[in-house]
Structure formats: structure tokens, C-alpha cells
């Protein structure tokens, strides 16, 4: 299990990891993903346009309905989200303290404007989610890892291919209103916090996802 300090030592975030012969499972949460979803809603983007097809568990008041550059923000946000899905795990990420500047430097000027205007709200929301994850995850995450490991072994992942390439699966918990999961890309599965608390529902979503990942 790894740890990292988030947002100027506001909270310590846990990462749960299990490794096999040629695979690894990681279940954690990510401040970037949580703030990205918060900023998605603040920017007037909807879950039917980009990102996981579910609203946040917390209602976000949209500021100014849709920004004048809605189309550009949508493109920038989707690009940023894909980088989170395919990027390193959170204990390798930079501090979120300078998020608006990071977005500006990465070529997301309109998204940086949204982040700059509402950074305080976004970081408080992400911090509250991470505190809850760090407090409660020990009650259910180890069981979910065990269940996911069994699903992978039933899919024959230990014998999948003869190469030395390791398959890394990351289950990224985010605070969504529906108990659902999506294959986000790059071996990342986005799952709502409610789904991870329900063993039967978790299995019903993970089994078909594993079948897609390991046909």
C-alpha cells in the first residue's frame, strides 16, 4: 500500500495494490480525476458529453450556464480526462496546488480559466472525497481487490499471452451518483464509490469489463 500527501498536506490518500504473475490490481482515488469532474460540471459540460456517463454525487451549481467557449472547453476537458485515464497513478503526479498553471502550460487555456475561477471549490470537494476514501476504504476495498483478482484468474489472466508485458489494472474510485463502472482506457476502470461498497454489484460490472480486457 502506498501513500501520498495531497494538496499541501490536506489529506493522506491510500493506494491498495495486489500483484500476480503478469498482472497488478490497484484501487485508489485521484485528486485530478475528482477535480476534473467537478470542473466539468462547473463549466456547463454534462455527463452525456464527456467523461463517465453519470452525474456527480454532489450537486454542482453551474456558473453562468455555458461558457462562451463551450466547444473549446469540451475539447480541452476531454483531452485532459484522457491523459488522466492513461497517465501515471496518483503517487507519481504533481501537486494539484498549481492546477490552473498546469492546465495553462499543457495547452488548455479555457479550462485553466475555469479552474482559476473556481479552484477553491474544486479542491475542497476533492479533499472531502479523499478524506472519506481514506477513512472508509479499508472496510471494503480489500474485499473488492480479492473479488477482482478471482475474476481475472477465472479469465485466465495468469496464462494470457507468453510475453513479459505486465497488465496493470487501475480501478479509480470517483464520487458519482450511480453505482456503475466504465472502462476508461489505458487499463483504468472508473467506478463510483457506491459500486465499490456493494460486492454483488461490483462483480456484475467487473466481470464483463474483464472479458473485454482479456478476450
XYZ file of N, CA and C in Angstrom:
645
model
N 0.844 -1.185 0.000
C 0.000 0.000 0.000
C 0.886 1.245 0.000
N 0.611 2.189 -0.866
C 1.381 3.412 -0.952
C 0.587 4.583 -0.430
N 1.271 5.661 -0.101
C 0.603 6.876 0.351
C 1.213 8.074 -0.339
N 0.443 9.156 -0.384
C 0.992 10.423 -0.854
C 0.231 11.539 -0.200
N 0.878 12.675 -0.035
C 0.211 13.823 0.529
C -0.428 14.618 -0.591
N -1.646 15.045 -0.352
C -2.434 15.720 -1.381
C -2.726 17.138 -0.973
N -2.516 18.068 -1.937
C -2.919 19.463 -1.748
C -2.355 20.049 -0.469
N -1.037 20.142 -0.428
C -0.370 20.792 0.703
C -0.697 20.104 2.019
N -0.609 18.790 2.042
C -0.794 18.002 3.252
C -2.208 18.080 3.810
N -3.198 18.310 2.947
C -4.574 18.351 3.438
C -5.054 16.966 3.856
N -4.596 15.951 3.152
C -5.058 14.604 3.455
C -4.041 13.598 2.934
N -3.977 12.433 3.554
C -3.137 11.337 3.088
C -4.030 10.332 2.365
N -3.686 10.020 1.124
C -4.506 9.140 0.294
C -3.865 7.763 0.221
N -4.665 6.731 0.421
C -4.170 5.367 0.362
C -4.329 4.785 -1.026
N -3.404 3.892 -1.371
C -3.484 3.130 -2.616
C -3.394 1.655 -2.242
N -4.317 0.855 -2.768
C -4.348 -0.568 -2.481
C -3.895 -1.318 -3.725
N -2.882 -2.195 -3.574
C -2.271 -2.871 -4.722
C -2.139 -4.361 -4.443
N -2.380 -5.172 -5.498
C -2.084 -6.600 -5.438
C -1.453 -6.986 -6.754
N -0.425 -7.849 -6.696
C 0.295 -8.252 -7.902
C 0.239 -9.761 -8.094
N 0.204 -10.159 -9.361
C 0.253 -11.567 -9.709
C 1.430 -11.829 -10.621
N 1.351 -12.938 -11.363
C 2.468 -13.355 -12.211
C 2.772 -12.325 -13.294
N 1.739 -11.874 -14.002
C 1.965 -10.890 -15.064
C 0.872 -9.818 -15.053
N 0.373 -9.500 -13.837
C -0.683 -8.513 -13.707
C -0.583 -7.813 -12.354
N -1.230 -6.689 -12.280
C -1.359 -5.994 -10.993
C -2.716 -5.310 -10.944
N -3.263 -5.199 -9.741
C -4.527 -4.512 -9.500
C -4.268 -3.381 -8.519
N -4.764 -2.223 -8.846
C -4.649 -1.068 -7.959
C -6.037 -0.438 -7.826
N -6.471 -0.183 -6.595
C -7.698 0.561 -6.349
C -7.335 1.787 -5.533
N -7.648 2.950 -6.080
C -7.328 4.176 -5.373
C -8.259 5.290 -5.833
N -7.966 6.483 -5.401
C -8.686 7.664 -5.862
C -7.639 8.668 -6.304
N -8.059 9.659 -7.069
C -7.109 10.572 -7.698
C -7.645 12.000 -7.622
N -6.910 12.923 -7.012
C -7.402 14.296 -6.907
C -7.660 14.942 -8.250
N -6.872 14.589 -9.258
C -7.071 15.168 -10.588
C -8.409 14.737 -11.182
N -8.740 13.446 -11.055
C -9.988 12.952 -11.609
C -11.189 13.564 -10.909
N -11.123 13.680 -9.593
C -12.236 14.252 -8.835
C -12.428 15.723 -9.184
N -11.325 16.471 -9.254
C -11.444 17.891 -9.596
C -11.858 18.059 -11.055
N -11.414 17.157 -11.927
C -11.814 17.244 -13.332
C -13.326 17.119 -13.468
N -13.922 16.174 -12.748
C -15.368 16.010 -12.818
C -16.096 17.221 -12.230
N -15.547 17.782 -11.185
C -16.146 18.978 -10.580
C -16.095 20.146 -11.560
N -14.944 20.332 -12.205
C -14.802 21.422 -13.174
C -15.638 21.174 -14.425
N -15.827 19.902 -14.776
C -16.705 19.572 -15.906
C -18.093 20.168 -15.692
N -18.619 19.966 -14.500
C -19.959 20.462 -14.208
C -19.987 21.984 -14.091
N -18.964 22.542 -13.474
C -18.901 23.998 -13.345
C -18.826 24.676 -14.702
N -18.176 24.025 -15.659
C -18.021 24.609 -16.990
C -19.274 24.457 -17.835
N -20.294 23.776 -17.305
C -21.520 23.599 -18.064
C -21.499 22.398 -18.983
N -20.441 21.572 -18.899
C -20.404 20.324 -19.652
C -21.243 19.293 -18.907
N -21.880 18.405 -19.620
C -22.709 17.408 -18.979
C -22.110 16.021 -19.128
N -22.599 15.092 -18.308
C -22.085 13.725 -18.351
C -22.451 13.026 -19.651
N -23.373 13.566 -20.421
C -23.703 12.982 -21.722
C -22.739 13.450 -22.814
N -21.913 14.460 -22.505
C -20.977 14.997 -23.495
C -19.590 14.392 -23.347
N -19.071 14.372 -22.134
C -17.698 13.906 -21.917
C -17.597 13.219 -20.563
N -16.612 12.341 -20.454
C -16.340 11.683 -19.182
C -17.325 10.576 -18.858
N -17.257 10.046 -17.638
C -18.191 8.992 -17.216
C -19.640 9.446 -17.387
N -20.474 8.551 -17.881
C -21.861 8.910 -18.176
C -22.719 8.873 -16.910
N -22.351 9.723 -15.959
C -23.087 9.832 -14.708
C -22.778 11.185 -14.086
N -23.746 11.703 -13.370
C -23.525 12.970 -12.671
C -22.725 12.726 -11.400
N -22.175 13.786 -10.851
C -21.501 13.698 -9.564
C -22.512 13.423 -8.462
N -22.042 12.773 -7.401
C -22.905 12.523 -6.259
C -23.283 13.825 -5.566
N -22.441 14.824 -5.739
C -22.680 16.139 -5.150
C -23.154 17.086 -6.254
N -24.241 17.814 -5.995
C -24.756 18.751 -6.990
C -23.847 19.975 -7.081
N -23.393 20.252 -8.292
C -22.525 21.404 -8.533
C -23.340 22.479 -9.241
N -23.339 23.661 -8.694
C -24.072 24.761 -9.303
C -23.290 25.287 -10.496
N -23.884 25.170 -11.685
C -23.216 25.622 -12.903
C -23.102 27.135 -12.882
N -21.909 27.627 -13.129
C -21.649 29.061 -13.100
C -21.838 29.656 -14.489
N -22.824 30.527 -14.636
C -23.026 31.205 -15.915
C -23.481 30.287 -17.020
N -24.256 29.229 -16.636
C -24.751 28.255 -17.610
C -23.581 27.726 -18.443
N -23.531 28.045 -19.717
C -22.436 27.576 -20.568
C -21.482 28.722 -20.878
N -20.203 28.411 -20.762
C -19.201 29.424 -21.070
C -19.247 29.745 -22.559
N -18.872 30.979 -22.939
C -18.902 31.357 -24.363
C -18.083 30.419 -25.246
N -17.025 29.850 -24.676
C -16.154 28.960 -25.452
C -16.448 27.502 -25.115
N -17.722 27.163 -25.002
C -18.143 25.833 -24.574
C -17.471 24.726 -25.401
N -17.469 24.872 -26.726
C -16.885 23.841 -27.578
C -15.418 23.608 -27.301
N -14.669 24.697 -27.102
C -13.236 24.555 -26.838
C -13.002 23.934 -25.467
N -13.781 24.363 -24.473
C -13.626 23.786 -23.135
C -13.910 22.283 -23.181
N -14.920 21.912 -23.944
C -15.258 20.495 -24.078
C -14.071 19.705 -24.643
N -13.448 20.221 -25.691
C -12.297 19.538 -26.289
C -11.126 19.475 -25.313
N -10.876 20.596 -24.615
C -9.772 20.635 -23.664
C -10.019 19.665 -22.517
N -11.256 19.663 -22.012
C -11.567 18.793 -20.882
C -11.415 17.334 -21.269
N -11.919 16.953 -22.441
C -11.827 15.561 -22.870
C -10.377 15.127 -23.023
N -9.544 16.015 -23.563
C -8.121 15.706 -23.707
C -7.467 15.516 -22.339
N -7.805 16.395 -21.402
C -7.266 16.298 -20.039
C -7.719 14.996 -19.380
N -8.996 14.656 -19.505
C -9.524 13.440 -18.904
C -8.831 12.203 -19.463
N -8.619 12.175 -20.777
C -7.937 11.030 -21.375
C -6.507 10.902 -20.851
N -5.854 12.026 -20.602
C -4.496 11.972 -20.049
C -4.504 11.416 -18.636
N -5.572 11.698 -17.877
C -5.700 11.143 -16.526
C -5.909 9.632 -16.611
N -6.750 9.198 -17.561
C -7.019 7.776 -17.727
C -5.774 6.993 -18.128
N -4.938 7.596 -18.970
C -3.765 6.899 -19.488
C -2.481 7.290 -18.759
N -2.600 8.163 -17.774
C -1.415 8.689 -17.111
C -0.946 7.836 -15.950
N 0.043 8.321 -15.211
C 0.583 7.591 -14.059
C -0.405 7.585 -12.903
N -0.215 6.655 -11.989
C -1.046 6.627 -10.796
C -0.741 7.831 -9.925
N -1.638 8.117 -8.989
C -1.594 9.401 -8.296
C -0.359 9.628 -7.447
N 0.323 8.583 -7.004
C 1.503 8.837 -6.189
C 2.706 9.236 -7.036
N 2.496 9.397 -8.349
C 3.553 9.910 -9.224
C 3.182 11.277 -9.793
N 1.995 11.783 -9.443
C 1.539 13.041 -10.005
C 2.105 14.232 -9.250
N 2.080 15.372 -9.940
C 2.493 16.610 -9.310
C 1.434 17.037 -8.306
N 1.785 17.996 -7.438
C 0.797 18.564 -6.535
C -0.278 19.274 -7.341
N -1.510 19.191 -6.846
C -2.607 19.880 -7.512
C -2.649 21.355 -7.129
N -1.705 21.796 -6.313
C -1.732 23.172 -5.808
C -1.691 24.197 -6.936
N -0.988 23.894 -8.007
C -0.859 24.822 -9.133
C -1.634 24.324 -10.351
N -2.792 23.736 -10.119
C -3.550 23.152 -11.216
C -3.853 24.136 -12.337
N -4.360 25.359 -12.059
C -4.619 26.285 -13.173
C -3.388 26.543 -14.030
N -2.223 26.698 -13.397
C -0.990 26.931 -14.142
C -0.607 25.695 -14.951
N -0.802 24.512 -14.370
C -0.506 23.275 -15.090
C -1.369 23.156 -16.346
N -2.647 23.471 -16.213
C -3.545 23.387 -17.367
C -3.147 24.392 -18.439
N -2.776 25.587 -18.036
C -2.337 26.614 -18.986
C -1.107 26.143 -19.742
N -0.150 25.581 -19.040
C 1.096 25.135 -19.666
C 0.876 23.942 -20.599
N -0.160 23.167 -20.333
C -0.435 21.996 -21.166
C -1.291 22.336 -22.373
N -1.622 23.588 -22.527
C -2.366 24.000 -23.714
C -3.867 23.953 -23.556
N -4.361 24.138 -22.315
C -5.798 24.156 -22.043
C -6.184 25.520 -21.464
N -6.105 26.581 -22.226
C -6.304 27.935 -21.681
C -7.715 28.185 -21.146
N -8.736 27.714 -21.853
C -10.102 27.954 -21.383
C -10.408 27.141 -20.128
N -9.930 25.925 -20.085
C -10.116 25.105 -18.902
C -9.354 25.693 -17.714
N -8.193 26.271 -17.992
C -7.419 26.923 -16.937
C -8.187 28.098 -16.345
N -8.960 28.803 -17.189
C -9.784 29.916 -16.699
C -10.841 29.417 -15.725
N -11.477 28.307 -16.073
C -12.487 27.729 -15.187
C -11.838 27.296 -13.868
N -10.697 26.635 -13.966
C -10.008 26.152 -12.771
C -9.561 27.310 -11.881
N -9.093 28.373 -12.503
C -8.633 29.531 -11.733
C -9.788 30.202 -11.002
N -10.937 30.299 -11.673
C -12.084 30.984 -11.080
C -12.715 30.190 -9.944
N -12.601 28.856 -10.003
C -13.316 28.025 -9.032
C -12.402 27.007 -8.350
N -11.121 27.318 -8.273
C -10.165 26.353 -7.733
C -10.463 26.016 -6.279
N -10.826 27.012 -5.483
C -11.096 26.775 -4.075
C -12.207 25.770 -3.866
N -13.295 25.916 -4.615
C -14.414 24.979 -4.517
C -13.992 23.571 -4.939
N -13.233 23.512 -6.034
C -12.833 22.207 -6.569
C -11.939 21.460 -5.597
N -10.997 22.163 -4.992
C -10.060 21.465 -4.118
C -10.720 21.052 -2.805
N -11.681 21.844 -2.325
C -12.420 21.451 -1.127
C -13.242 20.198 -1.401
N -13.884 20.167 -2.567
C -14.679 18.995 -2.943
C -13.786 17.764 -3.039
N -12.649 17.885 -3.721
C -11.739 16.743 -3.876
C -11.186 16.308 -2.529
N -10.870 17.261 -1.669
C -10.311 16.941 -0.361
C -11.321 16.176 0.487
N -12.578 16.613 0.459
C -13.608 15.923 1.234
C -13.791 14.485 0.759
N -13.753 14.289 -0.574
C -13.882 12.931 -1.108
C -12.699 12.070 -0.676
N -11.495 12.621 -0.724
C -10.311 11.853 -0.366
C -10.282 11.520 1.116
N -10.745 12.409 1.941
C -10.818 12.107 3.371
C -11.767 10.931 3.620
N -12.897 10.939 2.933
C -13.854 9.856 3.099
C -13.290 8.550 2.568
N -12.605 8.591 1.411
C -11.997 7.384 0.860
C -10.943 6.832 1.819
N -10.072 7.691 2.335
C -9.017 7.251 3.240
C -9.592 6.666 4.527
N -10.725 7.219 4.980
C -11.331 6.741 6.219
C -12.040 5.407 6.035
N -12.819 5.270 4.957
C -13.725 4.138 4.822
C -13.213 3.009 3.926
N -12.223 3.277 3.076
C -11.811 2.284 2.076
C -11.358 0.973 2.694
N -10.737 1.035 3.852
C -10.242 -0.186 4.493
C -11.377 -1.156 4.793
N -12.614 -0.663 4.871
C -13.759 -1.503 5.190
C -14.221 -2.344 4.004
N -13.896 -1.923 2.772
C -14.439 -2.642 1.619
C -13.451 -2.854 0.472
N -12.431 -2.031 0.325
C -11.532 -2.148 -0.817
C -10.758 -3.475 -0.823
N -10.218 -3.950 0.306
C -9.517 -5.245 0.256
C -10.391 -6.376 -0.293
N -11.686 -6.376 0.072
C -12.592 -7.401 -0.460
C -12.799 -7.242 -1.953
N -12.882 -5.993 -2.441
C -13.072 -5.770 -3.881
C -11.829 -6.222 -4.653
N -10.653 -5.990 -4.113
C -9.434 -6.452 -4.786
C -9.434 -7.976 -4.874
N -9.822 -8.630 -3.792
C -9.873 -10.090 -3.790
C -10.857 -10.599 -4.825
N -12.023 -9.952 -4.923
C -13.034 -10.357 -5.903
C -12.544 -10.135 -7.335
N -11.879 -8.996 -7.571
C -11.377 -8.699 -8.908
C -10.253 -9.654 -9.280
N -9.425 -10.021 -8.319
C -8.370 -10.998 -8.587
C -8.971 -12.330 -9.029
N -10.022 -12.766 -8.364
C -10.664 -14.023 -8.740
C -11.234 -13.950 -10.156
N -11.837 -12.802 -10.489
C -12.384 -12.622 -11.838
C -11.268 -12.726 -12.875
N -10.136 -12.088 -12.599
C -9.009 -12.130 -13.539
C -8.470 -13.548 -13.693
N -8.353 -14.260 -12.575
C -7.847 -15.625 -12.648
C -8.822 -16.524 -13.399
N -10.130 -16.309 -13.210
C -11.129 -17.078 -13.959
C -11.046 -16.786 -15.457
N -10.603 -15.550 -15.797
C -10.434 -15.182 -17.208
C -9.134 -15.738 -17.787
N -8.320 -16.369 -16.933
C -7.062 -16.945 -17.387
C -5.965 -15.931 -17.567
N -6.001 -14.839 -16.791
C -5.022 -13.782 -16.983
C -3.600 -14.257 -16.699
N -3.446 -15.226 -15.802
C -2.101 -15.731 -15.499
C -1.467 -16.395 -16.716
N -2.304 -16.838 -17.662
C -1.797 -17.544 -18.835
C -2.034 -16.768 -20.124
N -2.478 -15.516 -19.975
C -2.793 -14.713 -21.161
C -1.511 -14.238 -21.818
N -1.211 -14.819 -22.962
C -0.023 -14.397 -23.688
C 1.249 -14.960 -23.082
N 2.285 -14.997 -23.849
C 3.560 -15.517 -23.373
C 4.611 -14.421 -23.264
N 4.189 -13.169 -23.457
C 5.162 -12.077 -23.393
C 5.429 -11.714 -21.942
N 6.434 -10.894 -21.738
C 6.790 -10.435 -20.394
C 6.065 -9.156 -20.011
N 5.140 -8.726 -20.865
C 4.405 -7.496 -20.597
C 3.422 -7.713 -19.454
N 3.458 -6.817 -18.477
C 2.552 -6.918 -17.334
C 1.293 -6.115 -17.600
N 0.148 -6.682 -17.285
C -1.124 -5.983 -17.407
C -1.431 -5.293 -16.095
N -1.562 -3.973 -16.134
C -1.833 -3.198 -14.938
C -3.265 -2.679 -14.987
N -4.061 -3.052 -14.018
C -5.447 -2.611 -13.940
C -5.592 -1.650 -12.768
N -6.116 -0.495 -13.063
C -6.339 0.506 -12.031
C -7.832 0.784 -11.924
N -8.405 0.561 -10.767
C -9.799 0.915 -10.509
C -9.785 2.266 -9.793
N -10.319 3.258 -10.466
C -10.281 4.629 -9.970
C -11.638 4.988 -9.383
N -11.683 5.182 -8.075
C -12.943 5.497 -7.417
C -13.236 6.989 -7.508
N -14.432 7.325 -7.966
C -14.861 8.724 -8.040
C -16.274 8.836 -7.482
N -16.650 10.000 -6.964
C -17.966 10.163 -6.322
C -19.077 10.444 -7.327
N -19.660 9.394 -7.884
C -20.723 9.529 -8.869
C -22.070 9.153 -8.261
N -23.130 9.639 -8.858
C -24.468 9.425 -8.308
C -25.006 8.031 -8.578
N -24.448 7.315 -9.549
C -24.941 5.981 -9.902
C -23.893 4.920 -9.592
N -24.312 3.759 -9.092
C -23.371 2.659 -8.799
C -22.989 1.928 -10.078
N -22.069 2.529 -10.845
C -21.710 1.983 -12.147
C -20.193 2.026 -12.333
N -19.723 1.378 -13.409
C -18.297 1.376 -13.744
C -18.133 1.452 -15.253
N -17.017 2.035 -15.692
C -16.713 2.188 -17.117
C -15.241 1.867 -17.340
N -14.954 1.320 -18.524
C -13.563 1.134 -18.933
C -13.097 2.450 -19.524
N -12.219 3.145 -18.801
C -11.831 4.490 -19.200
C -10.695 4.547 -20.194
N -9.969 3.464 -20.381
C -8.822 3.463 -21.295
C -7.519 3.340 -20.537
N -6.523 2.803 -21.205
C -5.213 2.674 -20.586
C -5.185 1.746 -19.391
N -6.129 0.783 -19.326
C -6.182 -0.127 -18.196
C -6.859 0.455 -16.972
N -7.448 1.652 -17.108
C -8.138 2.301 -15.991
C -9.637 2.039 -16.069
N -10.191 1.595 -14.956
C -11.630 1.404 -14.816
C -12.139 2.463 -13.851
N -13.089 3.270 -14.302
C -13.695 4.280 -13.441
C -14.890 3.655 -12.745
N -14.933 3.735 -11.428
C -16.028 3.137 -10.664
C -16.530 4.115 -9.622
N -17.823 4.123 -9.421
C -18.392 5.007 -8.410
C -18.122 4.456 -7.016
N -18.106 5.336 -6.046
C -17.842 4.926 -4.671
C -18.926 3.974 -4.167
N -20.172 4.157 -4.596
C -21.257 3.280 -4.158
C -21.094 1.867 -4.707
N -20.601 1.756 -5.936
C -20.404 0.428 -6.530
C -19.361 -0.356 -5.747
N -18.291 0.310 -5.345
C -17.223 -0.375 -4.629
C -17.663 -0.873 -3.258
N -18.713 -0.305 -2.736
C -19.227 -0.739 -1.440
C -20.163 -1.944 -1.547
N -20.555 -2.301 -2.753
C -21.531 -3.371 -2.984
C -20.858 -4.514 -3.729
N -20.564 -5.599 -3.023
C -19.819 -6.700 -3.616
C -20.506 -7.326 -4.819
N -21.812 -7.580 -4.725
C -22.539 -8.227 -5.819
C -22.593 -7.330 -7.048
N -22.897 -6.052 -6.833
C -22.963 -5.113 -7.957
C -21.586 -4.930 -8.581
N -20.553 -4.864 -7.750
C -19.180 -4.722 -8.237
C -18.827 -5.876 -9.162
N -19.146 -7.091 -8.745
C -18.841 -8.272 -9.558
C -19.589 -8.232 -10.886
N -20.847 -7.785 -10.866
C -21.657 -7.771 -12.090
C -21.102 -6.803 -13.122
N -20.395 -5.749 -12.673
C -19.787 -4.811 -13.608
C -18.375 -5.246 -14.008
N -17.612 -5.769 -13.060
C -16.214 -6.094 -13.346
C -16.068 -7.304 -14.260
N -16.953 -8.268 -14.143
C -16.811 -9.493 -14.955
C -16.877 -9.194 -16.449
N -17.882 -8.455 -16.958
C -17.887 -8.151 -18.399
C -16.746 -7.234 -18.819
N -16.332 -6.321 -17.936
C -15.195 -5.459 -18.270
C -13.935 -6.293 -18.422
N -13.743 -7.258 -17.517
C -12.575 -8.142 -17.609
C -12.631 -8.967 -18.893
N -13.837 -9.350 -19.308
C -13.972 -10.135 -20.540
C -13.545 -9.316 -21.769
N -13.795 -7.989 -21.715
C -13.367 -7.124 -22.796
C -11.850 -6.943 -22.775
N -11.291 -6.797 -21.571
C -9.853 -6.568 -21.444
C -9.042 -7.819 -21.756
N -9.614 -8.995 -21.450
C -8.925 -10.264 -21.662
C -9.837 -11.221 -22.425
N -10.059 -10.943 -23.740
C -10.970 -11.785 -24.543
C -10.443 -13.192 -24.733
